[in-house]
mmCIF file of C-alpha atoms in Angstrom:
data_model
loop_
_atom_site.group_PDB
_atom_site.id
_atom_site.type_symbol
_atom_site.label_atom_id
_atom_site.label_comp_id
_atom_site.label_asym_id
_atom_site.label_seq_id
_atom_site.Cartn_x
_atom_site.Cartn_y
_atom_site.Cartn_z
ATOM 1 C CA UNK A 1 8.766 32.259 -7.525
ATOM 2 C CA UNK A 2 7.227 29.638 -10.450
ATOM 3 C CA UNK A 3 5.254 26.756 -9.623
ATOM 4 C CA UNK A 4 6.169 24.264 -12.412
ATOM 5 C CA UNK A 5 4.387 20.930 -13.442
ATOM 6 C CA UNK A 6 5.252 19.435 -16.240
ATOM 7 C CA UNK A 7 2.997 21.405 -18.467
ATOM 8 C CA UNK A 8 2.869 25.119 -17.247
ATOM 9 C CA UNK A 9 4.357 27.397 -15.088
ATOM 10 C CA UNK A 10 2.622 29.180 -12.415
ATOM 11 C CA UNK A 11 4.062 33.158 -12.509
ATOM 12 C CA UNK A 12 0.646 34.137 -10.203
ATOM 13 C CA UNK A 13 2.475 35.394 -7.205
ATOM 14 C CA UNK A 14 5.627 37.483 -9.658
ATOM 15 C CA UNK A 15 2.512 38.402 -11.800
ATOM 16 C CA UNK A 16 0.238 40.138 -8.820
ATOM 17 C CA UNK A 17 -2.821 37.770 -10.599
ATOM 18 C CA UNK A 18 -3.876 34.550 -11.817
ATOM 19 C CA UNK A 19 -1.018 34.297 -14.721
ATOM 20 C CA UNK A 20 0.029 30.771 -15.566
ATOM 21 C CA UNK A 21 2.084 29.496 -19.110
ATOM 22 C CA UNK A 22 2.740 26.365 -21.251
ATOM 23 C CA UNK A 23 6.223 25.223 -20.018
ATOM 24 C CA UNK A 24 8.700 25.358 -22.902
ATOM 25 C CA UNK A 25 8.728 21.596 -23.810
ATOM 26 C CA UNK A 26 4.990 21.904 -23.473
ATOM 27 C CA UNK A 27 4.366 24.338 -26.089
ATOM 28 C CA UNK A 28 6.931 22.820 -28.296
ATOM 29 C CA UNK A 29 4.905 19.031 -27.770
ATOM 30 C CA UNK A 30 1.835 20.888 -28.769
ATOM 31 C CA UNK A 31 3.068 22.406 -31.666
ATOM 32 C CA UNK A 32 4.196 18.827 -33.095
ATOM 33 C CA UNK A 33 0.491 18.127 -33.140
ATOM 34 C CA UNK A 34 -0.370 20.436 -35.632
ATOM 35 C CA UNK A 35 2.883 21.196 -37.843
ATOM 36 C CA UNK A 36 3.701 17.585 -38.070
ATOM 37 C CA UNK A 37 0.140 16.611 -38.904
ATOM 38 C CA UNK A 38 -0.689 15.311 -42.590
ATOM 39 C CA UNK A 39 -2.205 18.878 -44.483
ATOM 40 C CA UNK A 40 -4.567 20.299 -45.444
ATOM 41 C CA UNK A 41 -6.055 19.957 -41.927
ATOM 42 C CA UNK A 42 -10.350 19.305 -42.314
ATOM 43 C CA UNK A 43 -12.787 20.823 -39.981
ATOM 44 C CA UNK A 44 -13.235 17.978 -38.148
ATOM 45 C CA UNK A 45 -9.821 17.035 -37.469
ATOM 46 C CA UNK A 46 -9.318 20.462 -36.466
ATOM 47 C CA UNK A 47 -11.944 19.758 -33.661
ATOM 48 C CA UNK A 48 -9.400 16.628 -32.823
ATOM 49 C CA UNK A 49 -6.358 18.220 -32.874
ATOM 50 C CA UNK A 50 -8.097 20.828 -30.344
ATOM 51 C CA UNK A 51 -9.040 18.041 -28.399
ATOM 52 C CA UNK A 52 -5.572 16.717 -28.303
ATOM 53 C CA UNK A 53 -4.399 19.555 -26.942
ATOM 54 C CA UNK A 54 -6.639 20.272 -24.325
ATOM 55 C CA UNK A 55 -8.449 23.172 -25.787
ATOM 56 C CA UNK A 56 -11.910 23.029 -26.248
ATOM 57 C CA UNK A 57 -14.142 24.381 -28.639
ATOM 58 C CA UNK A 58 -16.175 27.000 -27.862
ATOM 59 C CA UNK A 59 -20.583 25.804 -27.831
ATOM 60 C CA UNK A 60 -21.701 26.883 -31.236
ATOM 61 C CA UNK A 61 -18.823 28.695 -32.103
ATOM 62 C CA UNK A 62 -16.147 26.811 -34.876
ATOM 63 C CA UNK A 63 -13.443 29.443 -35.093
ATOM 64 C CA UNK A 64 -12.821 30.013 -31.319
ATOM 65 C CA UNK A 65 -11.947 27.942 -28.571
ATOM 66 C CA UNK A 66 -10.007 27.672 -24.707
ATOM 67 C CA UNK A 67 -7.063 26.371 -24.178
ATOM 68 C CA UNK A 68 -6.154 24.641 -20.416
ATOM 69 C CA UNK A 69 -4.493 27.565 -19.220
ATOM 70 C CA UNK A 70 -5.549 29.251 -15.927
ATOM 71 C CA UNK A 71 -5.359 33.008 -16.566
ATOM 72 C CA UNK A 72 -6.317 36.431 -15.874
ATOM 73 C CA UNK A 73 -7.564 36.414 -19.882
ATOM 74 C CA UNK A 74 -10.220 39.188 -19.827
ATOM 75 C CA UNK A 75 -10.708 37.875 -23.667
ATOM 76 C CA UNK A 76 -13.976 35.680 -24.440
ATOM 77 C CA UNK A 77 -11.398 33.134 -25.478
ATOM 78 C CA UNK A 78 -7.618 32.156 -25.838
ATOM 79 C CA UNK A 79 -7.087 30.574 -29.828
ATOM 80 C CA UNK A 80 -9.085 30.681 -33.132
ATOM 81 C CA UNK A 81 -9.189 28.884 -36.341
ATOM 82 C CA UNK A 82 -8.764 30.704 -39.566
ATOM 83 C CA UNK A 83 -10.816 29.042 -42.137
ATOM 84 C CA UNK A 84 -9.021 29.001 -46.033
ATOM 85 C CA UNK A 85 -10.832 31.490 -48.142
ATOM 86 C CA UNK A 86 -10.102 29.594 -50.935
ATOM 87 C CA UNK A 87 -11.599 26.566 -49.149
ATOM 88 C CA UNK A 88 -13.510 26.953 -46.071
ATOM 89 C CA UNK A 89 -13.974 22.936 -46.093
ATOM 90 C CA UNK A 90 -9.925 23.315 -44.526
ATOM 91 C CA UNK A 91 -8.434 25.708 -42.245
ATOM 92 C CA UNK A 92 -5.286 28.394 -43.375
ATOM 93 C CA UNK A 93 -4.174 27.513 -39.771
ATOM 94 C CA UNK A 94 -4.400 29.155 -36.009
ATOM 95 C CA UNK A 95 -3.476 31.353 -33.680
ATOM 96 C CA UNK A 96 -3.259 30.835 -29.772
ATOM 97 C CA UNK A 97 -2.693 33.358 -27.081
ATOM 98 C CA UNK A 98 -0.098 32.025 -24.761
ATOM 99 C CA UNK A 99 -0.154 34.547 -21.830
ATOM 100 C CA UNK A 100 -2.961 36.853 -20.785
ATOM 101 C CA UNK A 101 -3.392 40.495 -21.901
ATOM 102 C CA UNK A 102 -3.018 41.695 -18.625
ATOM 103 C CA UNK A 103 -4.920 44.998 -17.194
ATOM 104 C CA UNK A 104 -2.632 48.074 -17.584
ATOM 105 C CA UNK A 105 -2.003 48.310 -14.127
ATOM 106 C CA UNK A 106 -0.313 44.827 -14.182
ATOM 107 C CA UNK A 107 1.723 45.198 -17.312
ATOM 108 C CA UNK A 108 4.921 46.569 -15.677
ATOM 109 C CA UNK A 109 5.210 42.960 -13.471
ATOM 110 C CA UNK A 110 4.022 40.908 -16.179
ATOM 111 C CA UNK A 111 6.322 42.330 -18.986
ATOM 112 C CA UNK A 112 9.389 40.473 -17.885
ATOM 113 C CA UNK A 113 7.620 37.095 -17.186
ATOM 114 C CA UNK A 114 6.369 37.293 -20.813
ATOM 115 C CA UNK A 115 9.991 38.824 -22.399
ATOM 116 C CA UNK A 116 11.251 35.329 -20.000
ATOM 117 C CA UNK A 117 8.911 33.402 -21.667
ATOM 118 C CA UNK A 118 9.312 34.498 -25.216
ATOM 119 C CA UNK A 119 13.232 33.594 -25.022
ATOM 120 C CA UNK A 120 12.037 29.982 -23.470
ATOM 121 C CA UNK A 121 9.785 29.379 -26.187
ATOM 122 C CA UNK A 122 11.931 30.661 -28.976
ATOM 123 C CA UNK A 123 14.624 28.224 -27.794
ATOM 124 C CA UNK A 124 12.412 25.248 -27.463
ATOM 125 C CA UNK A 125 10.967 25.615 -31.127
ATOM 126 C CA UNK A 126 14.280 26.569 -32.377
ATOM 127 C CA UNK A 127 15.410 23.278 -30.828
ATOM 128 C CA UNK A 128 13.376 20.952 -32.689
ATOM 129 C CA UNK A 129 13.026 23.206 -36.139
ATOM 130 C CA UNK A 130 16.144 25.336 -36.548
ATOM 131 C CA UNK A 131 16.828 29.295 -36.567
ATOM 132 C CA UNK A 132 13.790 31.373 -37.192
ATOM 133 C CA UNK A 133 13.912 34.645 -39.192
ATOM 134 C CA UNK A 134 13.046 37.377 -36.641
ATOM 135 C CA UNK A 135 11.624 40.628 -37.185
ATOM 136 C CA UNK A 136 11.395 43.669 -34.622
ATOM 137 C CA UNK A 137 9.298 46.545 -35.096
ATOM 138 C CA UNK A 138 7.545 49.309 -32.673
ATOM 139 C CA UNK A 139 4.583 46.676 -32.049
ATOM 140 C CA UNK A 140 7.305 43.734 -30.780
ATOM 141 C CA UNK A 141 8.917 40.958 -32.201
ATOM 142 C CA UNK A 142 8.449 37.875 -33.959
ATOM 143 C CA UNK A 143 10.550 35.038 -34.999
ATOM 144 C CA UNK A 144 9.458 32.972 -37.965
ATOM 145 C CA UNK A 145 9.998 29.101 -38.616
ATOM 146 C CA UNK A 146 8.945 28.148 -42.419
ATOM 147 C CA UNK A 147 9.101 24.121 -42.322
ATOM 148 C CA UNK A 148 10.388 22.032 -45.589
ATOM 149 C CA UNK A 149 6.265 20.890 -46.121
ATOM 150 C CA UNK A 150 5.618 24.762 -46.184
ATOM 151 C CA UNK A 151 3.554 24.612 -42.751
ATOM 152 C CA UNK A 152 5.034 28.249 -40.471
ATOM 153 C CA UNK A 153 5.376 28.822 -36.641
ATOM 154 C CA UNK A 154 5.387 32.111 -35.955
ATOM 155 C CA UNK A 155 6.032 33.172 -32.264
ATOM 156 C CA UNK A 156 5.077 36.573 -31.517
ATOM 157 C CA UNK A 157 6.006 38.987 -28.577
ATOM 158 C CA UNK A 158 3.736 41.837 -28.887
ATOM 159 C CA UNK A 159 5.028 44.306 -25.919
ATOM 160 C CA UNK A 160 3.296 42.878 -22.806
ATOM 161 C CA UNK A 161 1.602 38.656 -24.381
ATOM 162 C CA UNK A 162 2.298 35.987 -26.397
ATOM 163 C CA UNK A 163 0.740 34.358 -29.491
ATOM 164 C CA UNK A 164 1.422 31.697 -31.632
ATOM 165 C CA UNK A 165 0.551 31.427 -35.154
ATOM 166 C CA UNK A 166 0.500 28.609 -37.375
ATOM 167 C CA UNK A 167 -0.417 28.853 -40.833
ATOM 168 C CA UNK A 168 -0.757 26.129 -43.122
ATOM 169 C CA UNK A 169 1.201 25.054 -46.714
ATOM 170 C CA UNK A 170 -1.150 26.833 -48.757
ATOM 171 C CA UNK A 171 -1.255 30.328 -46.268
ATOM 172 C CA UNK A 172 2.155 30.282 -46.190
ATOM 173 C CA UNK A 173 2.613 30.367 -49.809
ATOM 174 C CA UNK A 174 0.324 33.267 -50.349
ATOM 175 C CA UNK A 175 1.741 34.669 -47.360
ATOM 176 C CA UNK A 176 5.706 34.836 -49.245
ATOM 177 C CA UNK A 177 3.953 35.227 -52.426
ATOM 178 C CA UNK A 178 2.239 38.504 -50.940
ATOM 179 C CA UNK A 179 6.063 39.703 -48.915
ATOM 180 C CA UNK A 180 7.790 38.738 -51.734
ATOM 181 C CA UNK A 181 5.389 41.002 -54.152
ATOM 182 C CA UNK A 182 5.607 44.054 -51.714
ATOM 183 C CA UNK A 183 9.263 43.823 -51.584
ATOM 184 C CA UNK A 184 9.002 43.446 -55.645
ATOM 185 C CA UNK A 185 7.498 47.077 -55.730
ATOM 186 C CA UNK A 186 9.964 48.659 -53.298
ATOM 187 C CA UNK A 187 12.662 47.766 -55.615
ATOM 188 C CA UNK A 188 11.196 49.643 -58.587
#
C-alpha cells in the first residue's frame, strides 16, 4: 500500500522500512527550479535554490546537503553540489539521491518500488521536456534530457536507488565534448 500527499509517497510498509519518495509531479516541480533557473548558478543562489526545495545545507559543509525525504538513508546525506573546476565561484550542477540505498537484506522488496518509481519519474520529466536518450548497461539505466540552454537531467536507475543529476550549460558541453571525443577514437 502507498501513502500519498501531494509531495511523496510513503512505500514504508511494501518496503519492510522507513522508505518514502518525491511523487512524480513533485520531482518534476523541483527540477523546474533549477533547469529553468537563469545560469551559471552562484554559490549563494545555490544555497536558495536548496532552500526552495526543502533541502538544507549541511553546518559547515557547502557541497552536501538533506533533502525532506524520510528514509532509511544510511548515507551522511542525500544531494551534493559539484563546484565548476574551471570556476569554483559557480557550480557544474548536482546530484540528489531520490530513494535510499537500502541494506542488502531489503533490496529484493525495495527493487520494484524503485524500478516503479524510475518509470514514474521518467514519464513526468519526459512530460514537460521531451524523449530522453537512454542508456542501459550492467550498472542500470539512465535516461538523458539535454535542454535547448544546454542545462541536462539525467535520471539514473542504478539496480536497487535513484539519483538525479543535473549538470549545468558549461558541464554539459564538456561532458558531449568529452563522449563525442571518445567516440572520435573508436572510429579510427
Amino acid at each position: 500500500m502507498v501513502t500519498s500527499t501531494s509531495t511523496t509517497n510513503d512505500f514504508s510498509e511494501a518496503a519492510g522500512l522507513s522508505f518514502s519518495a518525491y511523487s512524480a509531479d513533485h520531482l518534476a516541480a523541483l527540477l523546474r527550479i533549477w533547469v529553468e533557473h537563469s545560469w551559471p548558478i552562484s554559490k549563494e543562489e545555490t544555497f536558495n535554490l536548496c532552500d526552495r526545495c526543502g533541502w538544507t545545507m549541511m553546518q559547515g559543509d557547502d557541497e552536501s546537503f538533506t533533502t525532506s525525504i524520510q528514509s532509511a538513508n544510511y548515507n551522511q546525506f542525500d544531494g551534493s553540489v559539484r563546484y565548476d573546476a574551471n570556476d569554483p565561484s559557480f557550480i557544474s550542477g548536482i546530484d540528489v539521491e531520490l530513494t535510499p540505498r537500502t541494506p542488502t537484506e531489503s533490496i529484493s522488496r525495495t527493487t520494484p518500488i524503485v524500478k516503479g518509481l524510475y518509470g514514474e519519474y521518467l514519464n513526468a520529466i519526459s512530460r514537460a521536456y521531451g524523449n530522453p536518450t537512454a542508456f542501459s548497461n550492467e550498472a542500470g539505466q539512465s535516461s538523458i534530457w539535454t535542454l535547448p540552454h544546454h542545462v541536462s537531467i539525467h535520471l539514473i536507475l542504478n539496480q536497487t536507488y535513484l539519483k538525479i543529476r543535473i549538470h549545468s550549460p558549461a558541464q554539459t558541453k564538456r561532458t558531449t565534448r568529452t563522449i563525442s571525443h571518445i567516440t572520435d577514437h573508436r572510429n579510427i
